Coordinates of C-alpha atoms in Angstrom, one line a residue:
X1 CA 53.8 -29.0 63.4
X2 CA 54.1 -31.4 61.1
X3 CA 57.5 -33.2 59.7
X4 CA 56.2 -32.7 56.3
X5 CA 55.6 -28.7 56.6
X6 CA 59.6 -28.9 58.1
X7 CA 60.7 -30.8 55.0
X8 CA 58.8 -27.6 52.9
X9 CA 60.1 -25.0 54.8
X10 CA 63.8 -26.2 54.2
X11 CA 63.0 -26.7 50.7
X12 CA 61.6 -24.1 49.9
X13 CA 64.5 -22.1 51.5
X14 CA 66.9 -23.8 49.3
X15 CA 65.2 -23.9 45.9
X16 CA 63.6 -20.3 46.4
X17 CA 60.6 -19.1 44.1
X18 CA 60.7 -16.9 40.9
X19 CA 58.8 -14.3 43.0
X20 CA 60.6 -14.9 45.7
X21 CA 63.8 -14.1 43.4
X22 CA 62.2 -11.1 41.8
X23 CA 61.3 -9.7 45.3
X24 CA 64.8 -10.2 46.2
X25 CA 65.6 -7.9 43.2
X26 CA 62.7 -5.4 44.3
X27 CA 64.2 -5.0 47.8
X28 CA 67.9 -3.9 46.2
X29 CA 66.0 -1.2 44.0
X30 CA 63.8 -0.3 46.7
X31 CA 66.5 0.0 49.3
X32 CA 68.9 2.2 46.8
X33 CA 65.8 4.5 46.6
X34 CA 64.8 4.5 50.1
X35 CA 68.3 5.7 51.0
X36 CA 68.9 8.1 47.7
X37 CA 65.9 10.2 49.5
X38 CA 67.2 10.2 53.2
X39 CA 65.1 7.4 54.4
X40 CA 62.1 9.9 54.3
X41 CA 60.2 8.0 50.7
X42 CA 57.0 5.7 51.7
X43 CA 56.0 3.3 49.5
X44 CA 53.9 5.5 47.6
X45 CA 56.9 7.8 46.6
X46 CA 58.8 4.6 46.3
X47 CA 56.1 3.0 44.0
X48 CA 56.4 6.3 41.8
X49 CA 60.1 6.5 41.2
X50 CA 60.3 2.3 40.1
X51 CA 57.3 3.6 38.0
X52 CA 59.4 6.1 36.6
X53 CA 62.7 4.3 36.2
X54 CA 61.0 1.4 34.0
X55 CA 59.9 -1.4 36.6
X56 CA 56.1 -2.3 37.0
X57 CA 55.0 -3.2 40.3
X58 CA 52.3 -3.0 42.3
X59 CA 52.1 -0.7 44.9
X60 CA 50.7 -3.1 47.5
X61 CA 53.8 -5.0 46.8
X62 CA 56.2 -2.0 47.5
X63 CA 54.2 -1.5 50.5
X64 CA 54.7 -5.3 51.6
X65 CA 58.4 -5.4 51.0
X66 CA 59.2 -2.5 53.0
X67 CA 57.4 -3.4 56.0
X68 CA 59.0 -6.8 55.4
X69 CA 62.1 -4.6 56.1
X70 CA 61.2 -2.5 58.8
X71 CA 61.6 0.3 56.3
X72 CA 58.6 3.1 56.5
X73 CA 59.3 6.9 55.3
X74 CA 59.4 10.2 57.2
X75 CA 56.1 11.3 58.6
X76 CA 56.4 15.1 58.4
X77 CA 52.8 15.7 58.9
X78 CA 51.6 13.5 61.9
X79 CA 49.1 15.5 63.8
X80 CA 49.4 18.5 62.0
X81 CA 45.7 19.6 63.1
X82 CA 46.7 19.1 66.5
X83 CA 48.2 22.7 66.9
X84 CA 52.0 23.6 66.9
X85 CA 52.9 22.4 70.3
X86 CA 51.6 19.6 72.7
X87 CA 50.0 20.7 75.9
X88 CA 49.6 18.9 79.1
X89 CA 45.9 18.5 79.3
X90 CA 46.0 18.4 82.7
X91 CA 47.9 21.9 83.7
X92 CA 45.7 24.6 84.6
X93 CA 47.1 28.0 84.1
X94 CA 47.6 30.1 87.1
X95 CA 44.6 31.8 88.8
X96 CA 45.6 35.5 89.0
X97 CA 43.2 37.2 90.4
X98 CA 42.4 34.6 93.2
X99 CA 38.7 33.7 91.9
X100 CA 37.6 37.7 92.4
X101 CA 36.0 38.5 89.1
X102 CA 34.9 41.8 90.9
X103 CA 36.7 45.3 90.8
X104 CA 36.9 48.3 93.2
X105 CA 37.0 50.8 89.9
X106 CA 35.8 50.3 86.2
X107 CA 38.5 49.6 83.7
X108 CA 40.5 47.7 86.1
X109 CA 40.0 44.0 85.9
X110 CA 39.3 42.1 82.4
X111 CA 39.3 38.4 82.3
X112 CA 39.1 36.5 78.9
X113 CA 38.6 33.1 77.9
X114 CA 39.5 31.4 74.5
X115 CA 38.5 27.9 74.1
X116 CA 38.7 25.5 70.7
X117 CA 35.5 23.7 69.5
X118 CA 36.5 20.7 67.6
X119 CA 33.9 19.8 65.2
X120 CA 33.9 17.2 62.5
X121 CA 36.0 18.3 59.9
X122 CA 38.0 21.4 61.5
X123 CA 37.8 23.3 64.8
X124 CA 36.5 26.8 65.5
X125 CA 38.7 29.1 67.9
X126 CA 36.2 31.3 70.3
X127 CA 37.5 34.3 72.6
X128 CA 35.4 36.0 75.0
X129 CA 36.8 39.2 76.8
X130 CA 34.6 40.5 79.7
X131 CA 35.5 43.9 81.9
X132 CA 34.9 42.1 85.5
X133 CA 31.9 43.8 87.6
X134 CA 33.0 47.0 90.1
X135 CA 32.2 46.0 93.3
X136 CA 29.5 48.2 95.4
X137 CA 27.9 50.0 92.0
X138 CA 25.4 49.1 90.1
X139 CA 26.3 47.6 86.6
X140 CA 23.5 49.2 84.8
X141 CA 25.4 52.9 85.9
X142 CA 28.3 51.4 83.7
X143 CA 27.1 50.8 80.5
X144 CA 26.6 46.6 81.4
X145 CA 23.2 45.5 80.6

Protein backbone atom coordinates (compact mmCIF):
# COMPACT_ATOMS: atom_id res chain seq x y z
CA UNK A 1 0.00 0.00 0.00
CA UNK A 2 0.99 3.14 -0.54
CA UNK A 3 2.05 6.00 2.22
CA UNK A 4 -0.04 8.40 0.39
CA UNK A 5 -3.44 6.25 0.51
CA UNK A 6 -2.40 5.97 4.61
CA UNK A 7 -2.13 9.73 4.79
CA UNK A 8 -5.97 9.69 3.02
CA UNK A 9 -7.39 7.18 5.02
CA UNK A 10 -6.37 9.18 8.32
CA UNK A 11 -7.63 12.20 6.75
CA UNK A 12 -10.35 11.33 5.65
CA UNK A 13 -11.30 9.81 9.08
CA UNK A 14 -10.69 13.05 10.74
CA UNK A 15 -12.29 15.57 8.38
CA UNK A 16 -15.28 13.20 7.48
CA UNK A 17 -17.58 13.91 4.35
CA UNK A 18 -20.99 15.66 4.18
CA UNK A 19 -22.36 12.23 3.16
CA UNK A 20 -20.50 10.67 5.34
CA UNK A 21 -22.13 13.08 8.07
CA UNK A 22 -25.67 12.65 6.65
CA UNK A 23 -25.28 8.85 6.75
CA UNK A 24 -24.29 9.14 10.19
CA UNK A 25 -27.63 10.87 10.71
CA UNK A 26 -29.50 8.11 8.57
CA UNK A 27 -28.06 5.30 10.72
CA UNK A 28 -29.60 7.07 14.14
CA UNK A 29 -33.16 7.28 12.33
CA UNK A 30 -32.78 4.00 10.86
CA UNK A 31 -31.64 2.36 14.04
CA UNK A 32 -34.68 4.12 16.24
CA UNK A 33 -36.97 2.43 13.53
CA UNK A 34 -35.29 -0.77 13.28
CA UNK A 35 -35.78 -1.24 17.05
CA UNK A 36 -39.46 0.61 17.31
CA UNK A 37 -40.55 -2.60 15.13
CA UNK A 38 -38.76 -5.36 17.13
CA UNK A 39 -35.88 -5.69 14.90
CA UNK A 40 -38.28 -7.50 12.35
CA UNK A 41 -38.38 -4.00 9.51
CA UNK A 42 -35.99 -4.70 6.24
CA UNK A 43 -34.96 -1.91 4.41
CA UNK A 44 -37.90 -1.84 2.43
CA UNK A 45 -40.29 -1.24 5.45
CA UNK A 46 -37.50 0.88 6.76
CA UNK A 47 -37.28 2.97 3.44
CA UNK A 48 -41.21 3.46 3.82
CA UNK A 49 -41.45 4.78 7.32
CA UNK A 50 -38.31 7.64 6.63
CA UNK A 51 -40.61 8.12 3.52
CA UNK A 52 -43.33 8.79 5.62
CA UNK A 53 -41.82 10.70 8.43
CA UNK A 54 -40.37 13.46 5.97
CA UNK A 55 -36.71 12.20 4.99
CA UNK A 56 -35.93 11.35 1.24
CA UNK A 57 -33.64 8.67 0.60
CA UNK A 58 -33.01 6.12 -1.51
CA UNK A 59 -33.75 2.86 -0.85
CA UNK A 60 -30.48 1.36 -2.06
CA UNK A 61 -29.00 3.61 0.51
CA UNK A 62 -31.26 2.18 3.45
CA UNK A 63 -30.32 -1.04 2.19
CA UNK A 64 -26.51 -0.19 2.29
CA UNK A 65 -26.48 1.29 5.75
CA UNK A 66 -28.01 -1.57 7.35
CA UNK A 67 -25.95 -4.13 6.07
CA UNK A 68 -23.13 -1.74 6.95
CA UNK A 69 -24.57 -2.53 10.44
CA UNK A 70 -25.19 -5.99 10.46
CA UNK A 71 -28.91 -5.05 10.78
CA UNK A 72 -31.39 -7.25 8.37
CA UNK A 73 -35.21 -7.73 9.34
CA UNK A 74 -37.27 -10.76 10.32
CA UNK A 75 -37.69 -13.27 7.60
CA UNK A 76 -41.12 -14.80 8.50
CA UNK A 77 -41.54 -16.35 5.15
CA UNK A 78 -38.34 -18.27 4.23
CA UNK A 79 -39.30 -21.42 2.48
CA UNK A 80 -42.78 -21.13 2.97
CA UNK A 81 -43.38 -23.47 -0.29
CA UNK A 82 -41.28 -25.87 1.33
CA UNK A 83 -44.16 -27.50 3.41
CA UNK A 84 -44.81 -26.92 7.18
CA UNK A 85 -42.07 -29.14 8.60
CA UNK A 86 -38.59 -30.26 7.38
CA UNK A 87 -38.09 -33.87 6.64
CA UNK A 88 -35.08 -35.93 6.58
CA UNK A 89 -34.74 -36.84 2.95
CA UNK A 90 -33.09 -39.69 3.68
CA UNK A 91 -35.56 -41.66 6.25
CA UNK A 92 -37.60 -44.21 4.73
CA UNK A 93 -40.79 -44.87 6.55
CA UNK A 94 -41.18 -48.33 8.00
CA UNK A 95 -42.04 -51.24 5.62
CA UNK A 96 -45.18 -52.91 7.21
CA UNK A 97 -46.14 -55.38 5.48
CA UNK A 98 -42.48 -56.85 4.86
CA UNK A 99 -42.56 -56.30 0.85
CA UNK A 100 -45.86 -58.75 0.57
CA UNK A 101 -48.19 -56.65 -1.56
CA UNK A 102 -50.33 -59.98 -1.71
CA UNK A 103 -53.33 -60.97 0.51
CA UNK A 104 -54.84 -64.29 1.67
CA UNK A 105 -58.61 -62.66 1.55
CA UNK A 106 -59.97 -59.55 -0.49
CA UNK A 107 -60.40 -56.35 1.54
CA UNK A 108 -57.56 -57.07 3.65
CA UNK A 109 -54.32 -55.41 2.58
CA UNK A 110 -54.34 -51.68 0.88
CA UNK A 111 -51.17 -49.94 0.28
CA UNK A 112 -51.10 -46.23 -0.87
CA UNK A 113 -48.62 -44.00 -2.08
CA UNK A 114 -48.68 -40.06 -2.16
CA UNK A 115 -45.83 -38.40 -3.79
CA UNK A 116 -45.33 -34.34 -4.57
CA UNK A 117 -44.41 -33.35 -8.27
CA UNK A 118 -42.64 -30.06 -8.09
CA UNK A 119 -43.11 -28.31 -11.28
CA UNK A 120 -42.05 -24.82 -12.20
CA UNK A 121 -44.18 -22.51 -10.50
CA UNK A 122 -46.02 -24.82 -7.78
CA UNK A 123 -46.17 -28.48 -6.97
CA UNK A 124 -48.98 -31.04 -7.61
CA UNK A 125 -49.80 -33.63 -4.64
CA UNK A 126 -50.71 -37.20 -6.20
CA UNK A 127 -52.18 -40.18 -4.03
CA UNK A 128 -52.69 -43.60 -5.31
CA UNK A 129 -54.57 -46.18 -3.11
CA UNK A 130 -54.45 -49.83 -4.46
CA UNK A 131 -56.39 -53.04 -2.58
CA UNK A 132 -53.14 -55.46 -2.73
CA UNK A 133 -53.77 -58.77 -5.02
CA UNK A 134 -55.31 -62.12 -2.93
CA UNK A 135 -53.03 -64.60 -3.23
CA UNK A 136 -54.06 -68.04 -5.11
CA UNK A 137 -57.27 -66.30 -7.00
CA UNK A 138 -57.55 -64.93 -9.99
CA UNK A 139 -57.87 -60.98 -9.99
CA UNK A 140 -60.19 -60.81 -12.80
CA UNK A 141 -62.89 -62.95 -10.17
CA UNK A 142 -62.41 -59.67 -8.05
CA UNK A 143 -63.50 -56.96 -9.98
CA UNK A 144 -59.39 -55.99 -10.96
CA UNK A 145 -58.90 -55.70 -14.50
Amino acid sequence: MAESTSYQWVEQAERPSDRDLVDLGLISNIHQIWEASGRTYGADRVHRRLRRDGIRVVRKRVERLMAGQGWQGAFLRRDWRGGSTRQDPWHTPPDLVNRNFTAAVPNRLWVADATEHLLSDAGVDMADLVEAAPTGRNNEEHGAA
